[in-house]
Structures are given as structure tokens and as C-alpha cells.
PDB file of C-alpha atoms in Angstrom:
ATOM      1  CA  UNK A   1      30.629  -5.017 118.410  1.00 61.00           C
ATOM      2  CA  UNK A   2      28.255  -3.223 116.390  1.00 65.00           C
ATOM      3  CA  UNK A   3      25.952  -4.879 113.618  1.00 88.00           C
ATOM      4  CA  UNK A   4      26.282  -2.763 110.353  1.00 93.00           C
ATOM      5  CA  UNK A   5      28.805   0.047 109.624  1.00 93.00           C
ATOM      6  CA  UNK A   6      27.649   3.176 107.464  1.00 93.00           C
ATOM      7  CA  UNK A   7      30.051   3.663 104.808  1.00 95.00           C
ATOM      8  CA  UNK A   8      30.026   6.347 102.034  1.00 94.00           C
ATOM      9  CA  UNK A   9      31.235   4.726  98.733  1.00 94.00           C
ATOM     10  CA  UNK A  10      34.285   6.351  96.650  1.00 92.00           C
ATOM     11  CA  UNK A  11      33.358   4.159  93.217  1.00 92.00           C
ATOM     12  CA  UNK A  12      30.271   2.232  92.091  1.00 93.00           C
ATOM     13  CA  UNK A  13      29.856  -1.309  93.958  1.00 93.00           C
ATOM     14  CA  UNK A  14      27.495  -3.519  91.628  1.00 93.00           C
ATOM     15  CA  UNK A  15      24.627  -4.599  94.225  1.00 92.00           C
ATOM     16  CA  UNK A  16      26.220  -2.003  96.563  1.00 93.00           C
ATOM     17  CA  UNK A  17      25.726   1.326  95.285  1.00 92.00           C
ATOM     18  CA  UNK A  18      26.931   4.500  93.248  1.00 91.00           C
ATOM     19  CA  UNK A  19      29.833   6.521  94.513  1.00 89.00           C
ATOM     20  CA  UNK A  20      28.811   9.059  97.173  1.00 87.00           C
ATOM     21  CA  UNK A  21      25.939   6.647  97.970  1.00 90.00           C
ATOM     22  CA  UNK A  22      25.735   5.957 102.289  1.00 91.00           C
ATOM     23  CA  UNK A  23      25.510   2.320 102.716  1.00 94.00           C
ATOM     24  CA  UNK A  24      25.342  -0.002 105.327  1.00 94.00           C
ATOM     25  CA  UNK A  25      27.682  -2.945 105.549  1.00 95.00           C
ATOM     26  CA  UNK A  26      29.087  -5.677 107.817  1.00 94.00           C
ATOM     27  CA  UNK A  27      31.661  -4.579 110.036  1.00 93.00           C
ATOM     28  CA  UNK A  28      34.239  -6.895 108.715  1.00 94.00           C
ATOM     29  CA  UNK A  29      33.392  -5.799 104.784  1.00 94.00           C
ATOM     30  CA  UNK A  30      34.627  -2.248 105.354  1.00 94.00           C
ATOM     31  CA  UNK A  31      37.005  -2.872 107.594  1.00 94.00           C
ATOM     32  CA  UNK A  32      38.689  -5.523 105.517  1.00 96.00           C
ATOM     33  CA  UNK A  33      37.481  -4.798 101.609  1.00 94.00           C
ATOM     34  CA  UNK A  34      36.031  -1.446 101.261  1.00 94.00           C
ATOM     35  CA  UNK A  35      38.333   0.633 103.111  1.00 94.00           C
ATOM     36  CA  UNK A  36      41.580  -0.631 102.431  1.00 95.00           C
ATOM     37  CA  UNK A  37      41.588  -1.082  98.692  1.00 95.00           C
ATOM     38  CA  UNK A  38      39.893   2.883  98.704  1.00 93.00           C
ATOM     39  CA  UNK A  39      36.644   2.194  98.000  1.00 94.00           C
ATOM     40  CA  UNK A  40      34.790   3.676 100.692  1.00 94.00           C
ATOM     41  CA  UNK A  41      35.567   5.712 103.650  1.00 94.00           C
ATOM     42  CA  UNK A  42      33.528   5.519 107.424  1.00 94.00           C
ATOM     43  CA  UNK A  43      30.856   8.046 107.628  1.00 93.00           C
ATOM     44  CA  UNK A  44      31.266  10.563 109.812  1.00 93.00           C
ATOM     45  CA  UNK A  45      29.815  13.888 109.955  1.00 93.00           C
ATOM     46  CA  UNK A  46      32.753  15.891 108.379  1.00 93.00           C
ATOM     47  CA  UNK A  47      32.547  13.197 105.042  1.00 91.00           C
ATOM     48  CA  UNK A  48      28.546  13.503 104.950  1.00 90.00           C
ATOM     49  CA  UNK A  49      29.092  17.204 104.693  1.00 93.00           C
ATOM     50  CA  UNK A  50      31.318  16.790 101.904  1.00 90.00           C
ATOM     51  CA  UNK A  51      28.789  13.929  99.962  1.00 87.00           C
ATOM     52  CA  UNK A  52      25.918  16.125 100.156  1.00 90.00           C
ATOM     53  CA  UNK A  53      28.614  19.155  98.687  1.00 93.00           C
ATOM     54  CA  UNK A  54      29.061  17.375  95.871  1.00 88.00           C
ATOM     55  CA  UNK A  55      25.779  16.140  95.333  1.00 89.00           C
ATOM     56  CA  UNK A  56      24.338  19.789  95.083  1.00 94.00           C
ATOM     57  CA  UNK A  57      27.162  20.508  92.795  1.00 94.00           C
ATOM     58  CA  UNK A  58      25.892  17.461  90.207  1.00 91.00           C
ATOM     59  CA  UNK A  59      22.440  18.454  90.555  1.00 93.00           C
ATOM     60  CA  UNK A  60      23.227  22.290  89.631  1.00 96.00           C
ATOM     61  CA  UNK A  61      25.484  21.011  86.674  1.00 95.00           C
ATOM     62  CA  UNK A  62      22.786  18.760  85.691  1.00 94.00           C
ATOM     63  CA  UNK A  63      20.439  21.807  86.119  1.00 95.00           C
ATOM     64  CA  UNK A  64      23.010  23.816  83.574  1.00 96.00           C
ATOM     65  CA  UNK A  65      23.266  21.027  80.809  1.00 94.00           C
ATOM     66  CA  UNK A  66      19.377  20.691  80.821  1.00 94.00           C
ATOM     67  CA  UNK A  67      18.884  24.841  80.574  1.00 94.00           C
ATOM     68  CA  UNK A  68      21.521  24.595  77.496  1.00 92.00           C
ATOM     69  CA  UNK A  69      19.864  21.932  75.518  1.00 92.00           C
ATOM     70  CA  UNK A  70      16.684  23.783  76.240  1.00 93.00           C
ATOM     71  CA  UNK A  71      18.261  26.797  74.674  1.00 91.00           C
ATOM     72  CA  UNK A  72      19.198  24.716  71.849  1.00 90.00           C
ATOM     73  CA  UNK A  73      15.629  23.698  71.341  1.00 90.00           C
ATOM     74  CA  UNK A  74      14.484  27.016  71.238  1.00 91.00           C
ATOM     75  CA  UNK A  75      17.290  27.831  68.654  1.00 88.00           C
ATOM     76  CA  UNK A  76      16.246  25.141  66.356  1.00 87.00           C
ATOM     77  CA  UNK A  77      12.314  25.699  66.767  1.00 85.00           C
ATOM     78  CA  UNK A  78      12.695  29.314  65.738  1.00 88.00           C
ATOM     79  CA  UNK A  79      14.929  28.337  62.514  1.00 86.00           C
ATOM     80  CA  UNK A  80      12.001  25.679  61.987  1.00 80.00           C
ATOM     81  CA  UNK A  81      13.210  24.100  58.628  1.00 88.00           C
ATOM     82  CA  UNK A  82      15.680  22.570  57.218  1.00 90.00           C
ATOM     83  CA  UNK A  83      16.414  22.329  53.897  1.00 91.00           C
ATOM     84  CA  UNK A  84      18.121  18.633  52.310  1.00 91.00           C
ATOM     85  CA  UNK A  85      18.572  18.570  48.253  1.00 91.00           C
ATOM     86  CA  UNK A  86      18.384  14.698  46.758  1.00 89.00           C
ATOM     87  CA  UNK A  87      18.371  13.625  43.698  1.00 90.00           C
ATOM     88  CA  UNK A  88      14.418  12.982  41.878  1.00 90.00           C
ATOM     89  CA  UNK A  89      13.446  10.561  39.878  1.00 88.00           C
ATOM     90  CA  UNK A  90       9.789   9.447  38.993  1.00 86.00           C
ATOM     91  CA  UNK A  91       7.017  10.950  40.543  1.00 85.00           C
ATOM     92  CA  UNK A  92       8.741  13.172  42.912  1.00 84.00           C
ATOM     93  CA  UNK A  93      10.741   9.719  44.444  1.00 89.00           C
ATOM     94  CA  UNK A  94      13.851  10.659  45.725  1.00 90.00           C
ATOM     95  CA  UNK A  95      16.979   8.107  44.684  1.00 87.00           C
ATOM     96  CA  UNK A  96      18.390   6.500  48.252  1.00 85.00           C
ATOM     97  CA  UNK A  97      16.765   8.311  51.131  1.00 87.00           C
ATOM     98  CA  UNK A  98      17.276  10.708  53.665  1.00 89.00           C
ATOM     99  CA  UNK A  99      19.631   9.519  57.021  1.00 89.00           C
ATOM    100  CA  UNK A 100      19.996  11.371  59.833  1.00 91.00           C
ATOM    101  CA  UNK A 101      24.041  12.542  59.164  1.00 92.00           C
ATOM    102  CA  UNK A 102      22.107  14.552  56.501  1.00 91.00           C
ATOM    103  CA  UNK A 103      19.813  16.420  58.636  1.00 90.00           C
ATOM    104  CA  UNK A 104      22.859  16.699  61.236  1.00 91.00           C
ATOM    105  CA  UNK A 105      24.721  18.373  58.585  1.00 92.00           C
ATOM    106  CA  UNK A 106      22.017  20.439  57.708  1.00 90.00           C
ATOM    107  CA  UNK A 107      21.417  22.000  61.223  1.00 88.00           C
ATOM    108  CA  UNK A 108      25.173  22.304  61.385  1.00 90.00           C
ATOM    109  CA  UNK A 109      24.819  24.322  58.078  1.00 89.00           C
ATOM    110  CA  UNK A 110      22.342  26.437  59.191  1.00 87.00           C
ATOM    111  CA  UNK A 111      23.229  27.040  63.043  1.00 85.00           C
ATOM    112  CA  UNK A 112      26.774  26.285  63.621  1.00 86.00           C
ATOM    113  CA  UNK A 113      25.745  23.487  66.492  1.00 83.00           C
ATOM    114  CA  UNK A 114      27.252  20.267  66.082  1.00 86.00           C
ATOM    115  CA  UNK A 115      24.380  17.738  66.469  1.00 86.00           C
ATOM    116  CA  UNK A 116      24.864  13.865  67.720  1.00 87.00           C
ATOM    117  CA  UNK A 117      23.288  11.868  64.676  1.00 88.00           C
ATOM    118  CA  UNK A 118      22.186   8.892  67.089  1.00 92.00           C
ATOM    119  CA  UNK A 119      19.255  11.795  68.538  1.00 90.00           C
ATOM    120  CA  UNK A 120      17.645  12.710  65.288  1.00 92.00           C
ATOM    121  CA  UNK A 121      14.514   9.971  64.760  1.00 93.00           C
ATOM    122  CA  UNK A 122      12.736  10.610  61.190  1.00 92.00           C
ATOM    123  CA  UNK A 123       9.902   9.031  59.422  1.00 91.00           C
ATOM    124  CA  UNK A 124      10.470   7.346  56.400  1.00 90.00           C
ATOM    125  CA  UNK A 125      11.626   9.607  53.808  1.00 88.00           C
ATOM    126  CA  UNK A 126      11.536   8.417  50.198  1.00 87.00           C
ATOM    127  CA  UNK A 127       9.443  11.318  48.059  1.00 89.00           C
ATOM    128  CA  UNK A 128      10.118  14.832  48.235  1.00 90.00           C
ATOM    129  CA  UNK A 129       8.224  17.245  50.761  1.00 91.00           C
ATOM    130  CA  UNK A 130       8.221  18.187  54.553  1.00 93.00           C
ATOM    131  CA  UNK A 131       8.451  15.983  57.486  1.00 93.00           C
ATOM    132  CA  UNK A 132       8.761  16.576  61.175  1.00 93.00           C
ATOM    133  CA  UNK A 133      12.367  15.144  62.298  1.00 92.00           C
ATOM    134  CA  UNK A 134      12.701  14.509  66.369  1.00 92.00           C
ATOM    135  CA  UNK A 135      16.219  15.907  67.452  1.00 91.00           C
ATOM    136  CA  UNK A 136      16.726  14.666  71.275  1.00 93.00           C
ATOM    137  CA  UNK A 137      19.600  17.325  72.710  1.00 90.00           C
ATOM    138  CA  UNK A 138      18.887  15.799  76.641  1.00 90.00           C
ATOM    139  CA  UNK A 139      17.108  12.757  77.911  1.00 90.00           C
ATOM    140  CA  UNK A 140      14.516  15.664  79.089  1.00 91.00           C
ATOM    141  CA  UNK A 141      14.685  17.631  76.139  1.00 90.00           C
ATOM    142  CA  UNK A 142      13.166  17.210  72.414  1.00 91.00           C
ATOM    143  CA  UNK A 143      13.256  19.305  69.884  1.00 90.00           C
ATOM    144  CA  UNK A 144      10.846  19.068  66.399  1.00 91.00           C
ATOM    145  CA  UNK A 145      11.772  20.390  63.357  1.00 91.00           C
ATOM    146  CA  UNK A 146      10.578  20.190  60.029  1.00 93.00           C
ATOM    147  CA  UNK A 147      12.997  18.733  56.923  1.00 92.00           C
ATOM    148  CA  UNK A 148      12.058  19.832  53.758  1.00 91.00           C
ATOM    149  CA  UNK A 149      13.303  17.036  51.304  1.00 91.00           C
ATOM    150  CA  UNK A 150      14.116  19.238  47.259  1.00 90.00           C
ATOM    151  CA  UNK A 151      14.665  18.265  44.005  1.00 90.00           C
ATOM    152  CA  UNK A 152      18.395  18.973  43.412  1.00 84.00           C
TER     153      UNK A 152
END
């Protein structure tokens, strides 16, 4: 009876391993858990084929999203600034501040690309004038831009 059984995984296993993964398990765990309730099929040469298919099919749509964001980047480098009207007060202070669903809305103005407001990292913005806002479009990929803050 053999020791270990390679199985490759259909869904995520915590402490297993991710689907597609090629894992080794007791005999008794894929014949009686894994298997049965879909979770994993017996490797065999014909199924490996297939994993590593579909792994070079993730890695070239990974590939795709990171060569669009870097697009993106490009896009909103070359507009540079963005312009965000508040209300002034004393000495050039601004009334509130600035948030990031502003400067969203102000590269949507401007460029027509819907931006995630949860990506945009800004200093603290409470006079008018320029600052450098941090829009992150992929975990690789950041773009800077500058926000000019005007009197309305």
C-alpha cells in the first residue's frame, strides 16, 4: 500500500493548499475526503497537463491586468494635475479638507477612468496649493500625480 498519494486540489484546503496546487496526502484522506466530496482529483499525467494549462493561462491574464494598469499610469502621469476647487477662508486655509472621492472624481472628470477611492493615499491637505497624491491601479503598479487644491 503506498505511503502518500499526489492529489491536485479543485478548491483551496486551509493548511492544504490553493486549487490547482499538487499535494501529497495519506492514502485514506483522498480516497475517503478529498475525492469524493470533489475536492481533488488523483494526479495523473493527463490532469497535470491540464493544471499547468491553466496556470499559464492565470499568469498571462495576470500579465494583461498588470500591462493595463501600467497604461493607466502612463495616462495619468502625462495629464499630471488635477485640479479640486474648496472653499478659502483665512490665510489660504481651505474649510473641511480634501478626501480621496474628490480626487477620484477629479481623474474621472478629466480622463473618463473610474478610479477605486481605497488606492489614492494623500498628504494632509488643509491650505491651498499642490501636492503629490499616490493612486495604486495594481499591487505592482503606482501612479503619482499632483492635486492642485483652488480657491473656489
Amino acid at each position: 500500500m503506498a505511503k502518500r498519494v499526489k492529489v491536485v486540489l479543485n478548491e483551496t484546503i486551509n493548511k492544504l493548499g490553493f486549487t490547482g496546487d499538487l499535494v501529497e496526502v495519506a492514502p485514506g484522506y483522498a480516497r475517503n475526503y478529498l475525492i469524493p466530496k470533489g475536492l481533488g482529483v488523483v494526479a495523473t499525467p493527463g490532469i497535470l497537463r491540464q493544471v499547468e494549462q491553466r496556470r499559464l493561462k492565470e499568469l498571462e491574464r495576470l500579465k494583461a491586468e498588470k500591462d493595463a494598469a501600467e497604461a493607466r499610469k502612463v495616462a495619468l502621469e502625462t495629464i499630471g494635475r488635477f485640479v479640486i476647487k474648496k472653499q478659502v477662508g483665512e490665510a489660504e486655509a481651505i474649510f473641511g479638507t480634501v478626501t480621496t472621492q474628490e480626487v477620484a472624481d477629479a481623474v474621472e472628470a478629466a480622463t473618463n477612468q473610474s478610479l477605486d477611492r481605497r488606492g489614492i493615499s494623500l498628504p494632509e491637505i488643509n491650505k491651498t496649493g499642490f501636492y503629490q497624491a499616490q493612486i495604486k491601479l495594481h499591487p505592482e503598479v503606482i501612479a503619482t500625480v499632483e492635486v492642485q487644491v483652488a480657491p473656489l
